[in-house]
CSV table of C-alpha atoms (C1' of nucleotides) in Angstrom, one decimal:
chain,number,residue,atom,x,y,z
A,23,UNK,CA,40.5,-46.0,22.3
A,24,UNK,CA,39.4,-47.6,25.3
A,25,UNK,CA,40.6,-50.4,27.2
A,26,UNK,CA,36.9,-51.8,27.6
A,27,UNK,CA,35.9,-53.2,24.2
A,28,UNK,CA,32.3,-51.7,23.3
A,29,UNK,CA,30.2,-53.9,23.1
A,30,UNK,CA,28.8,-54.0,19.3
A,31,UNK,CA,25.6,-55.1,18.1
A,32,UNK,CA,24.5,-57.4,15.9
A,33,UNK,CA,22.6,-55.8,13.3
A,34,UNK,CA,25.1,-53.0,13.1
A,35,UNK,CA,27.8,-55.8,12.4
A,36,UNK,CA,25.3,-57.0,9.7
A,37,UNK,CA,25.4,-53.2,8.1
A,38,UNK,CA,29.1,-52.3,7.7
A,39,UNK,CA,30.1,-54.8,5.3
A,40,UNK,CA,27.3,-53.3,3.5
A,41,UNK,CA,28.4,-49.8,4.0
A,42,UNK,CA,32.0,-51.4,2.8
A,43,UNK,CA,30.6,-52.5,-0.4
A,44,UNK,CA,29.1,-49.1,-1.1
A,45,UNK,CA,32.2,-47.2,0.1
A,46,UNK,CA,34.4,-49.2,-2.5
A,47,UNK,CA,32.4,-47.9,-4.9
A,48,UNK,CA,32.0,-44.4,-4.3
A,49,UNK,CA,35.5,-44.0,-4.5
A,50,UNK,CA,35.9,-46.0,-7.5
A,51,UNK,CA,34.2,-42.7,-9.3
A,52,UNK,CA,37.6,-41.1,-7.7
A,53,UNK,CA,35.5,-39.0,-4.8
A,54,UNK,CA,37.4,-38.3,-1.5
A,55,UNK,CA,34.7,-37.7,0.9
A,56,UNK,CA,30.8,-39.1,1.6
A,57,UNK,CA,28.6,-38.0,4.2
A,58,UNK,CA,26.5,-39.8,6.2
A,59,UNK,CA,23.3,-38.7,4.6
A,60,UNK,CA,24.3,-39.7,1.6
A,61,UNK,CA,25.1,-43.3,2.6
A,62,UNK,CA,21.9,-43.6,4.8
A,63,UNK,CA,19.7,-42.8,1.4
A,64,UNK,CA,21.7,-45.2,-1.0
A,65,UNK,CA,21.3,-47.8,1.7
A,66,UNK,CA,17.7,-46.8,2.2
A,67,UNK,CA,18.3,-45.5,6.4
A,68,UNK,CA,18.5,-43.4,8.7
A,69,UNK,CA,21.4,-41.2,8.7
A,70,UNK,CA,21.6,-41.2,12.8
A,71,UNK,CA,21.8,-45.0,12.5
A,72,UNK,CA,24.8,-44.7,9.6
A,73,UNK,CA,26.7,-42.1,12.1
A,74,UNK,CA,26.2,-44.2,14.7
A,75,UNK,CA,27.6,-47.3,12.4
A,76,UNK,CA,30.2,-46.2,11.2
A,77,UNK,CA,31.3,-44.7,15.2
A,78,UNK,CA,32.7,-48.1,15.9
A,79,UNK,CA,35.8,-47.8,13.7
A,80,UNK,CA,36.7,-44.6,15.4
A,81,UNK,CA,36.9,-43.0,12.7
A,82,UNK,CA,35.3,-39.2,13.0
A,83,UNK,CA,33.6,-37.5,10.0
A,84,UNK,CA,34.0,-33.4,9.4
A,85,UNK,CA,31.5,-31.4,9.4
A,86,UNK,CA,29.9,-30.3,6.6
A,87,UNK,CA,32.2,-32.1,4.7
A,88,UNK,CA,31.6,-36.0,6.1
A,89,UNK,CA,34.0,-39.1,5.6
A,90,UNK,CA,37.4,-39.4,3.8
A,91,UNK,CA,36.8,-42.1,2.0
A,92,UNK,CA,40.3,-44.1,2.0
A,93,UNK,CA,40.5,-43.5,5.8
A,94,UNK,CA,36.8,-45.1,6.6
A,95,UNK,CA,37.4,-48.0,4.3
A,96,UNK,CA,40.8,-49.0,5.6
A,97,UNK,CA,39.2,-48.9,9.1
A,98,UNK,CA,36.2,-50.9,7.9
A,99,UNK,CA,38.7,-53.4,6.6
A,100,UNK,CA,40.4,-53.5,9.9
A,101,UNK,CA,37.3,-53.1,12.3
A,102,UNK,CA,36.0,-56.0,10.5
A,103,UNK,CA,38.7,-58.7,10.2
A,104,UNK,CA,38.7,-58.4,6.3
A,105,UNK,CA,42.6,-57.4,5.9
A,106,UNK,CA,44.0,-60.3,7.2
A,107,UNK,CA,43.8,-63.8,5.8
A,108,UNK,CA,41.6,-65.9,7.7
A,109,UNK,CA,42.1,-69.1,7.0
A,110,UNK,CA,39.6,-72.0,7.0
A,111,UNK,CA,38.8,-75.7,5.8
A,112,UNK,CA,35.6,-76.1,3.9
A,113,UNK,CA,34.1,-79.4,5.0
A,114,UNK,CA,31.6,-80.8,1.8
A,115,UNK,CA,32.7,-80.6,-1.0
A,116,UNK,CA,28.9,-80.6,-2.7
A,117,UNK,CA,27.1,-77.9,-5.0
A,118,UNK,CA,27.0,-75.2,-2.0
A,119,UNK,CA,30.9,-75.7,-1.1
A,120,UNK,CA,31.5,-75.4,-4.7
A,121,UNK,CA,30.1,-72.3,-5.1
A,122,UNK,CA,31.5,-70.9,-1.5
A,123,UNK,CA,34.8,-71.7,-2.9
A,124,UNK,CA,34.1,-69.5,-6.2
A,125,UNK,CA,32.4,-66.7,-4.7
A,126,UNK,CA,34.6,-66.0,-1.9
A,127,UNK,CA,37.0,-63.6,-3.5
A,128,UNK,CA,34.1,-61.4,-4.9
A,129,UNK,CA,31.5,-61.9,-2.0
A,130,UNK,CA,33.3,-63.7,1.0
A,131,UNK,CA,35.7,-60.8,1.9
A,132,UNK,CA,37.8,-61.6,5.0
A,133,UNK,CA,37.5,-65.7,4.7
A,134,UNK,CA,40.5,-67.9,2.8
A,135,UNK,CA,39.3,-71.3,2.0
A,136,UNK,CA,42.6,-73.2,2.4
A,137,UNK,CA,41.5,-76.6,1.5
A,138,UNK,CA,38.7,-78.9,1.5
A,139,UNK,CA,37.7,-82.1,2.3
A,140,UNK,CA,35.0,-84.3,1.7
A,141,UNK,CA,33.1,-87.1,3.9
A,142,UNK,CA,32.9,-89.7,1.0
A,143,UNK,CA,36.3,-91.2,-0.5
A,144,UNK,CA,38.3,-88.8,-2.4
A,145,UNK,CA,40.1,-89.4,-5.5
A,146,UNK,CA,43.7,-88.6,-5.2
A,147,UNK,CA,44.3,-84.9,-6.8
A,148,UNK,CA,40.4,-83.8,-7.3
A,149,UNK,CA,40.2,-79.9,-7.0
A,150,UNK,CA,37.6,-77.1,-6.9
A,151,UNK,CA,39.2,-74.5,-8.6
A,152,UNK,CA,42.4,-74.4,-7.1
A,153,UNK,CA,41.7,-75.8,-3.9
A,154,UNK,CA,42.7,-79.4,-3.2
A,155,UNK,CA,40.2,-81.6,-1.6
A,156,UNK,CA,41.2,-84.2,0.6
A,157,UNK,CA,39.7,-87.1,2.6
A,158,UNK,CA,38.1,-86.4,5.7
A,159,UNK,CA,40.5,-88.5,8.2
A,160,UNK,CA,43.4,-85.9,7.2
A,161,UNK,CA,41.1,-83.0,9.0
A,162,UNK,CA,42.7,-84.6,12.2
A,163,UNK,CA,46.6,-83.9,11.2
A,164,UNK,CA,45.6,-80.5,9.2
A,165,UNK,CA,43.9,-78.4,11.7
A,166,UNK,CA,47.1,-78.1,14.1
A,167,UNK,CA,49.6,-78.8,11.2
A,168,UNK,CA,48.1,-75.0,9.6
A,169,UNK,CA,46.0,-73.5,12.4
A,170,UNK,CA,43.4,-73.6,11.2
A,171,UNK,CA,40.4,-72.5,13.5
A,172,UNK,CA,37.4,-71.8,10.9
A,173,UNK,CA,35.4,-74.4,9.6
A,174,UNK,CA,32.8,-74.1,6.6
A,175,UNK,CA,30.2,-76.5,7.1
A,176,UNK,CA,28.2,-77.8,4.1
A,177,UNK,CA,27.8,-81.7,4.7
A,178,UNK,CA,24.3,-82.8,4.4
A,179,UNK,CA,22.3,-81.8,7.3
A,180,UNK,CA,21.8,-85.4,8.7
A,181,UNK,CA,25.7,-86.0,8.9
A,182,UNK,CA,26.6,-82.3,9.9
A,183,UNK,CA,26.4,-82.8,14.1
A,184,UNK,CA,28.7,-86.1,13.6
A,185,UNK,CA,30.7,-84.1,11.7
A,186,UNK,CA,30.9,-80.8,14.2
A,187,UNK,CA,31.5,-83.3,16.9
A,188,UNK,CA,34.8,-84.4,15.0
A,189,UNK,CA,35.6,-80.2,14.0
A,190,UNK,CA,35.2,-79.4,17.5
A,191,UNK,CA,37.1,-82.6,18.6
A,192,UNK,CA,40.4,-81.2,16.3
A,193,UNK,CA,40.3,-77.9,17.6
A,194,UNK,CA,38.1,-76.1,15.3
A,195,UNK,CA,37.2,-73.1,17.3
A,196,UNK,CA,34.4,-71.6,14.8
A,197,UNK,CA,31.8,-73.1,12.4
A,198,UNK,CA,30.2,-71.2,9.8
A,199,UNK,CA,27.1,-73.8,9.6
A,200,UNK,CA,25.8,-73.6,5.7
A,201,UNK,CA,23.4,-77.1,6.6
A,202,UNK,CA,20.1,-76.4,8.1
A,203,UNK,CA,20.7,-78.2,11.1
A,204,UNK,CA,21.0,-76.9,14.5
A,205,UNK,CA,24.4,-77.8,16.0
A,206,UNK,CA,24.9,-78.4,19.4
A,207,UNK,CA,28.6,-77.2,20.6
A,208,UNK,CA,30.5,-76.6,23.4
A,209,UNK,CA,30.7,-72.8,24.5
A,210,UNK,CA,34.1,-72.5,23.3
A,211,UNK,CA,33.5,-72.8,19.8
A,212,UNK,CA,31.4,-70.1,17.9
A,213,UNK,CA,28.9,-71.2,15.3
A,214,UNK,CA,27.7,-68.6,12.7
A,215,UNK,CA,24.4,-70.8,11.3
A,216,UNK,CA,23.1,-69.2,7.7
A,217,UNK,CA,20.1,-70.8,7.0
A,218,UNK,CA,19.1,-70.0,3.5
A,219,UNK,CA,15.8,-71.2,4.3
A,220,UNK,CA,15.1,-68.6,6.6
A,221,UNK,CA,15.1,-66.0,4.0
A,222,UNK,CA,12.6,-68.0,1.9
A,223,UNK,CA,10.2,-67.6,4.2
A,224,UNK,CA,10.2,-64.2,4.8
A,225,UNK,CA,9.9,-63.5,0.9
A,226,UNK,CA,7.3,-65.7,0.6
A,227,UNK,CA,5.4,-64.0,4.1
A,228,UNK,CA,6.3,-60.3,2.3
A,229,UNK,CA,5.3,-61.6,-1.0
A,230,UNK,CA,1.3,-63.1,0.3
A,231,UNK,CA,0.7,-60.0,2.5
A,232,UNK,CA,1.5,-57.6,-0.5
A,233,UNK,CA,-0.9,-59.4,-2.6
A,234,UNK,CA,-3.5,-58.9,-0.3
A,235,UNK,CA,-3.5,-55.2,0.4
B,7,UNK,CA,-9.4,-66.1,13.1
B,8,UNK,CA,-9.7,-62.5,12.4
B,9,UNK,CA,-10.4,-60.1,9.6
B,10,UNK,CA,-7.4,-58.4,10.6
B,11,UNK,CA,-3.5,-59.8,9.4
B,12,UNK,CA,-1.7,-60.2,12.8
B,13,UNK,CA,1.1,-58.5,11.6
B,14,UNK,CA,4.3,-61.0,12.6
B,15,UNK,CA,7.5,-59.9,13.2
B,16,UNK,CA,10.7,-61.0,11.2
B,17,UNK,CA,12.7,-62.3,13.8
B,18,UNK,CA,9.3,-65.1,14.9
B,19,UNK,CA,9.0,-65.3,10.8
B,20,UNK,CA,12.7,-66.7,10.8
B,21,UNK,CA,12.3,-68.9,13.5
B,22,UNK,CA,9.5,-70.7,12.0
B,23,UNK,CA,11.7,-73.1,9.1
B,24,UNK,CA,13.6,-73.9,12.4
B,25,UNK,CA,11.0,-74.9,14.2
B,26,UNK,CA,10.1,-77.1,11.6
B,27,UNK,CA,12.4,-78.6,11.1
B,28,UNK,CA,13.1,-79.8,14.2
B,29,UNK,CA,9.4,-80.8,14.5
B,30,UNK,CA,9.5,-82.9,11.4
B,31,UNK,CA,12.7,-84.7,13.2
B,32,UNK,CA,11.1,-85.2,16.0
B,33,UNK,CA,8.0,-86.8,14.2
B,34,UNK,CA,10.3,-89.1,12.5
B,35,UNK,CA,10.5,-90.8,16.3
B,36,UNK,CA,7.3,-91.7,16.1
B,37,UNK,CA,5.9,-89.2,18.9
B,38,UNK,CA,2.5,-87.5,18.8
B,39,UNK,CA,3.7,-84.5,20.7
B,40,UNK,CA,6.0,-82.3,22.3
B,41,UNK,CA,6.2,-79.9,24.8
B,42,UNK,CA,7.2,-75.7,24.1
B,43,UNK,CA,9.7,-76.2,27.0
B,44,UNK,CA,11.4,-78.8,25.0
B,45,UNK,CA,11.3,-77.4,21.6
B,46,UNK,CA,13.0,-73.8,23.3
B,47,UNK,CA,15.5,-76.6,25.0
B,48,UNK,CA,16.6,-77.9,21.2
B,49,UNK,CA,16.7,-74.5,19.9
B,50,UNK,CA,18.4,-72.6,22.6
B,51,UNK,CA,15.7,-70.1,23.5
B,52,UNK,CA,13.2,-69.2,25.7
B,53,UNK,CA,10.0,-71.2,26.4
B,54,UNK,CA,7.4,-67.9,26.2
B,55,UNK,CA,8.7,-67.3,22.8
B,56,UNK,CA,8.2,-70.6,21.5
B,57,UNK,CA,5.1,-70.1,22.9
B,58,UNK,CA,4.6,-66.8,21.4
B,59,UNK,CA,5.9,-67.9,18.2
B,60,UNK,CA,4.0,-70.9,17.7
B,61,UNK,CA,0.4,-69.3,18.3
B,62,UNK,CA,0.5,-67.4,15.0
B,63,UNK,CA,-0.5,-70.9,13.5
B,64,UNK,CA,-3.4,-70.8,15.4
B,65,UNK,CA,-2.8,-73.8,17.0
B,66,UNK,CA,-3.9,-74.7,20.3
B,67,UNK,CA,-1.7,-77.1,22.7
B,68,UNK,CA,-2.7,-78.5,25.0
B,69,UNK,CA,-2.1,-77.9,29.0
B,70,UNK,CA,0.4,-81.1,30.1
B,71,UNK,CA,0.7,-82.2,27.3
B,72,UNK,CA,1.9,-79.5,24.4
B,73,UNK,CA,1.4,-79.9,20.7
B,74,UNK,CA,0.0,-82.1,18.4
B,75,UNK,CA,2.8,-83.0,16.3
B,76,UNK,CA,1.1,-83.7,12.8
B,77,UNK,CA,-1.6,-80.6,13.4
B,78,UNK,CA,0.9,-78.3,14.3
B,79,UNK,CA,3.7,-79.5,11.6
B,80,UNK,CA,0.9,-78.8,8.9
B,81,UNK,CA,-0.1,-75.4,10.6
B,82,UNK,CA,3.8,-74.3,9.9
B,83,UNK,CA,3.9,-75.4,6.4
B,84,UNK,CA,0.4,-73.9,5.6
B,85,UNK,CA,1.4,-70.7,7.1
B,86,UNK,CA,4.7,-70.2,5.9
B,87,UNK,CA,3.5,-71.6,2.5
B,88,UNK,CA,5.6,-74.7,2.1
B,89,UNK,CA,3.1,-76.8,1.4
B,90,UNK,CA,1.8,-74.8,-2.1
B,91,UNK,CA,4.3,-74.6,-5.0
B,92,UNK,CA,6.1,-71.3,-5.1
B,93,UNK,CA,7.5,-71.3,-8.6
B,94,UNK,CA,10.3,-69.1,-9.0
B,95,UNK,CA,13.0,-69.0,-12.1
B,96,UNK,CA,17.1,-68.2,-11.3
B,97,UNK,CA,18.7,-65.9,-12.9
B,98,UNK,CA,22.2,-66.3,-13.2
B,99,UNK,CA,23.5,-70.3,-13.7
B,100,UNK,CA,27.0,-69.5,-12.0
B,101,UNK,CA,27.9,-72.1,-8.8
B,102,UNK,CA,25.4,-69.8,-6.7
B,103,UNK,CA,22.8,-70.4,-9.1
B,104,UNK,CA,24.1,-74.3,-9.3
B,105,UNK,CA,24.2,-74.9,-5.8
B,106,UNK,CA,20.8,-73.5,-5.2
B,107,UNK,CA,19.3,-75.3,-7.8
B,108,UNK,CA,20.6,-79.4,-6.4
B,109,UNK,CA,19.7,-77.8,-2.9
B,110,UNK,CA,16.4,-76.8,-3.1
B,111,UNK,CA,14.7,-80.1,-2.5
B,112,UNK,CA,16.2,-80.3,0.9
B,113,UNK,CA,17.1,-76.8,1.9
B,114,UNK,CA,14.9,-74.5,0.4
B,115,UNK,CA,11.5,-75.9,0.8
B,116,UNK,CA,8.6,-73.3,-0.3
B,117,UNK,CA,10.1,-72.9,-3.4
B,118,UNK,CA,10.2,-74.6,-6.9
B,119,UNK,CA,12.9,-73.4,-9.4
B,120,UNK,CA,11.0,-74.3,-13.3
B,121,UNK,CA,13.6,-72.8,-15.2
B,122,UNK,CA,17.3,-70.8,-15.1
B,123,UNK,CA,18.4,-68.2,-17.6
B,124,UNK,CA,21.7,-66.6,-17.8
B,125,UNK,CA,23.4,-63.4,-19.3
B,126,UNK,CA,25.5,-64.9,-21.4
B,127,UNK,CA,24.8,-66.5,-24.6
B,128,UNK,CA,23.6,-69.8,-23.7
B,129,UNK,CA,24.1,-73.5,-25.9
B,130,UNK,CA,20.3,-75.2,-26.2
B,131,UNK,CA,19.9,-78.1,-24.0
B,132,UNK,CA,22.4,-76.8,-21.5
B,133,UNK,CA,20.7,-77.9,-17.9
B,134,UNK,CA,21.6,-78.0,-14.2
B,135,UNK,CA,19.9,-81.0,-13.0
B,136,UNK,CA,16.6,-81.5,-14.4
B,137,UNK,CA,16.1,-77.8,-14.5
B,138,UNK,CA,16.8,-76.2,-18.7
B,139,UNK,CA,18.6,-73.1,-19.3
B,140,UNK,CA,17.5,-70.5,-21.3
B,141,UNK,CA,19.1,-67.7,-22.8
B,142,UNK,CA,17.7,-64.5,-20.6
B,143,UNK,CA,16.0,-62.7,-24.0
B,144,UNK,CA,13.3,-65.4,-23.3
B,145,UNK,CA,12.4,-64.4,-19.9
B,146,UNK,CA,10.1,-61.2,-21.2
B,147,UNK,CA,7.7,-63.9,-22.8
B,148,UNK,CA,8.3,-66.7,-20.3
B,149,UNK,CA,7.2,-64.9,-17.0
B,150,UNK,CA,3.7,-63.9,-18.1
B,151,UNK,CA,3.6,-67.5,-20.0
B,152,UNK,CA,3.9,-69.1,-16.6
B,153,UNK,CA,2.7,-66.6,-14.7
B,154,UNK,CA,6.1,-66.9,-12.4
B,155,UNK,CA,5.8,-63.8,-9.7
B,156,UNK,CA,9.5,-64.9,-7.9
B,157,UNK,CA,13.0,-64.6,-9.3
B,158,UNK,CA,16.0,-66.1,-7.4
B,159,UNK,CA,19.1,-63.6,-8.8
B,160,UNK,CA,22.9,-65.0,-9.1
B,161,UNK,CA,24.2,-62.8,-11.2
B,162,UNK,CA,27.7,-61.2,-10.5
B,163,UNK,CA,27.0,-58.0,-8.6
B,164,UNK,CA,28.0,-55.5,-11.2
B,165,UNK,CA,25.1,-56.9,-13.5
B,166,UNK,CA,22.5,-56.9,-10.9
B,167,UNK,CA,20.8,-53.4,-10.7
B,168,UNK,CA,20.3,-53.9,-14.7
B,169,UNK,CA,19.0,-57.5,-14.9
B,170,UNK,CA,16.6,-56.5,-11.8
B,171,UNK,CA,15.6,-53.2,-13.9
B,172,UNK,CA,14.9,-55.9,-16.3
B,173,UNK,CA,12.8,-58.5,-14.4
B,174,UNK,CA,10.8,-55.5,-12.9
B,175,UNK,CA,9.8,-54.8,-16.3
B,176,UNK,CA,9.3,-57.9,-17.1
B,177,UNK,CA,6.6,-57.9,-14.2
B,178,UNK,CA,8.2,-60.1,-11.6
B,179,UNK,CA,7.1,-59.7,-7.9
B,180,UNK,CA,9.6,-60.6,-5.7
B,181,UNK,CA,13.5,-61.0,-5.8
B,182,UNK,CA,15.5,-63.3,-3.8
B,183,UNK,CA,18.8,-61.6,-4.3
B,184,UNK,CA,22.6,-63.9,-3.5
B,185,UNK,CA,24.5,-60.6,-4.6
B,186,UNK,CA,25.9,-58.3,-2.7
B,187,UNK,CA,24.0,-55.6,-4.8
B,188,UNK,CA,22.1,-53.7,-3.1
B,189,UNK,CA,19.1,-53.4,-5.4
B,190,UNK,CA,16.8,-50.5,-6.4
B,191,UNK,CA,13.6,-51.4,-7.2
B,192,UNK,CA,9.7,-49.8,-7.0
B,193,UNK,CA,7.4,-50.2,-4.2
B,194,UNK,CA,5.4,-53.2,-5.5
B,195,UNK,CA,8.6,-55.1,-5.8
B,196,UNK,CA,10.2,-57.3,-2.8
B,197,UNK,CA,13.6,-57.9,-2.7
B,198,UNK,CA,14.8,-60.3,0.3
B,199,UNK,CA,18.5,-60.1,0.5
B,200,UNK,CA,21.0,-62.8,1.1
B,201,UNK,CA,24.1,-61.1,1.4
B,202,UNK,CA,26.5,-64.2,2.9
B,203,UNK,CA,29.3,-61.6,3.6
B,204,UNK,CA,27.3,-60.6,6.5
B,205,UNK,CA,27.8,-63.6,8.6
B,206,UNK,CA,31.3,-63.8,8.2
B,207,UNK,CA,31.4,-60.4,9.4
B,208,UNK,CA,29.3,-61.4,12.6
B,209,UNK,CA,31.2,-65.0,12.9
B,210,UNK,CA,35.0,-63.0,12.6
B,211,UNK,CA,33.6,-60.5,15.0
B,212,UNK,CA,32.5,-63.3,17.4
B,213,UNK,CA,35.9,-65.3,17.0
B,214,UNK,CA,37.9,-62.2,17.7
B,215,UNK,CA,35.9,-61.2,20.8
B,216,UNK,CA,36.4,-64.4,22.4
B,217,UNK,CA,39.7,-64.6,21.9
B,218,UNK,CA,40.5,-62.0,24.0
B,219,UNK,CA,38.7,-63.1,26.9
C,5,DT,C1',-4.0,-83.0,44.6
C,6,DA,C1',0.5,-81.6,42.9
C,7,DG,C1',3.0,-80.4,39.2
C,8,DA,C1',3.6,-79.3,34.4
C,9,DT,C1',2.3,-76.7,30.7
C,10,DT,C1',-0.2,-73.1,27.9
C,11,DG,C1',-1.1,-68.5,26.9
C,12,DT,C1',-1.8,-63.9,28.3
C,13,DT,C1',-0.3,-59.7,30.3
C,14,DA,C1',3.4,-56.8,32.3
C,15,DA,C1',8.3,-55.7,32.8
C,16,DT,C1',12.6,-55.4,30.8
C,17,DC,C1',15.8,-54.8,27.5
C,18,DG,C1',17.9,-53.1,23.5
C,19,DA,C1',17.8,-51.0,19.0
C,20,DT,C1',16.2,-47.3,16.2
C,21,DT,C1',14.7,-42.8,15.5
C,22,DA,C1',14.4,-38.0,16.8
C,23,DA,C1',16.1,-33.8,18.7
C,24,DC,C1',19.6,-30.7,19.2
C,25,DA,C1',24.1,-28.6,20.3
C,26,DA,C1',28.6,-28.0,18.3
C,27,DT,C1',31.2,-27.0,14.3
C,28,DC,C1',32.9,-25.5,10.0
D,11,DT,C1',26.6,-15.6,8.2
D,12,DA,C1',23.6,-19.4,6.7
D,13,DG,C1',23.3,-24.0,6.1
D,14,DA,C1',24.8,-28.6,6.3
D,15,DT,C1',26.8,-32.1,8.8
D,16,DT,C1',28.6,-34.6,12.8
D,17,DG,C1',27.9,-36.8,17.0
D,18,DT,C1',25.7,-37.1,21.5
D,19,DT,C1',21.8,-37.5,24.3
D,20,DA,C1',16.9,-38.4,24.9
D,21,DA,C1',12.5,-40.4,23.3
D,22,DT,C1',10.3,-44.0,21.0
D,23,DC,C1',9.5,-48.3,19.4
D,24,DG,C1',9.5,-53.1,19.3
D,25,DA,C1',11.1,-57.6,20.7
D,26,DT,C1',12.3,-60.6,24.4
D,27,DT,C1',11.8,-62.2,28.9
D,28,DA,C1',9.4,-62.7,33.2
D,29,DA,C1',5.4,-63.3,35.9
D,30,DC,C1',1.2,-65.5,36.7
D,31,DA,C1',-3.5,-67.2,36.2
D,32,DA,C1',-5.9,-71.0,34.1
D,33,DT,C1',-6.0,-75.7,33.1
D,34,DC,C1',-5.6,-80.6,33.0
DNA sequence: TAGATTGTTAATCGATTAACAATC
DNA sequence: TAGATTGTTAATCGATTAACAATC
């Protein structure tokens, strides 16, 4: 549209795969259109804010009518990466990678675990699910071999920087950081930290003050 | 300090755990203190926040000096609640519910999962870790029995709205909700949200942008 | 004292919400 | 037409950052 990219912020990036997920499902019930409105109340907002969302694809709503439905997801899909394969090594192979590996067709849209690899020995031909795991000194060959540029961290937090410096050392160029540790990187390499923890708290901070009123 | 709840915003409430956490490693050195400048340094941010963020404890550092590690380590835990025992039972014993359950010693620190329960029909004596599952038709009589406000919620996202309708009857307080679901519950309820899609949205978006720099 | 740090107050920045014209 | 909706622009709100006085 415009050969300056907008600049797009975070929390709006946060709400579209969210509007995404609800978009599917509208038109699961076989419905062509949605209107903002409509969105805003099933995502409990404002239905400025869900307008001004879902501007960033490009896409423009009619009036009176709102959003075709196949038009807005497919450039959802495509505004946020989730149509192409994008390829990554899971590094730790514990409970968390585990599950990561199981949930990411239904809930981790737009990310391909390719293979894993652990930090401990690994026993020729382990799997989880249909992933192969692999010993950690074959990160080195793999990364350039497939290019591979996204990492998803879940080594025990003590080991995770040692590990990073290694990622960042093969060329990993982002690192979705599942540990609760803070990495330190160079500024050519993108870390996405997801600290379950954080979320904990806040429960815990809405759940005390609730009591109390 | 004051009859009136400084009301604290999300973003310092999220920054708290990391704080923490980094103040519990730095502890394990053996020092007494540290300085706001240097925590900000570790955590990327600005010294005035850490400043700001730090005073809802009610902590007072001193000038030169900074903060007294063990007075302000327990002032963290007390506030955010770490140091009681939240209990909480999971719902849903798929590798979410797994992975959550062997990480919540480390990890997810304010909060004790007693027991799990799933959907499906479930073999007695079944466990992950030390922690039994139940088959969910004993969850009406168990959450009143031990007087557990907090569910943790695993279940596929299709089956989410109805097992929340269920907890909410059930008379549980808060959900802490891994699905991409979003969930529809009465005022008196929390719901935290946890949707990991998000931050591959934000970390795809990031990796894209700096590409094409 | 000089310099570093806390902690408060003010300025800035950015995101959300409100208002409203345009449109069908 | 009347009414609902988009989409832009302005107002508000709140969080972060900057400035600075107080202190040791």
């Amino acid at each position: 549209m415009s050969l300056f990219k907008k600049k797009i912020s975070e929390p709006t990036l946060r709400r579209l795969p969210v509007y995404l997920n609800l978009l599917r499902r509208i038109q699961q019930e076989g419905r062509p259109t949605v209107s903002a409105p409509e969105i805003a109340k099933q995502v409990n907002q404002d239905a400025s804010q869900v307008i001004k969302d879902l501007s960033v694809t490009g896409i423009k709503g009619k009036t009176r009518v709102g959003y075709h439905l196949p038009e807005l997801i497919e450039a959802l899909e495509q505004f946020l990466g989730f149509n192409r394969t994008n390829e990554a090594f899971l590094v730790g192979t514990g409970p968390m990678g585990k599950a990561l590996v199981f949930l990411q067709k239904k809930q981790l849209q737009g990310l391909k675990i390719v293979a894993a690899f652990d930090l401990r020995p690994v026993k020729s031909g382990n799997s989880i699910g249909h992933i192969n795991i692999h010993d950690f000194k074959y990160l080195e060959e793999l990364i350039p071999k497939l290019n591979i540029r996204i990492a998803v961290l879940t080594v025990p937090s003590e080991l995770a920087q040692k590990t990073t410096d290694s990622l960042v050392g093969f060329g990993i160029r982002a690192i979705w950081n599942l540990s609760s540790a803070i990495l330190d990187v160079p500024d050519h390499v993108i870390v996405q930290n997801t600290p379950l923890v954080d979320d904990i708290s806040v429960l815990l901070h809405k759940l005390r003050n609730h009591d109390s009123e």
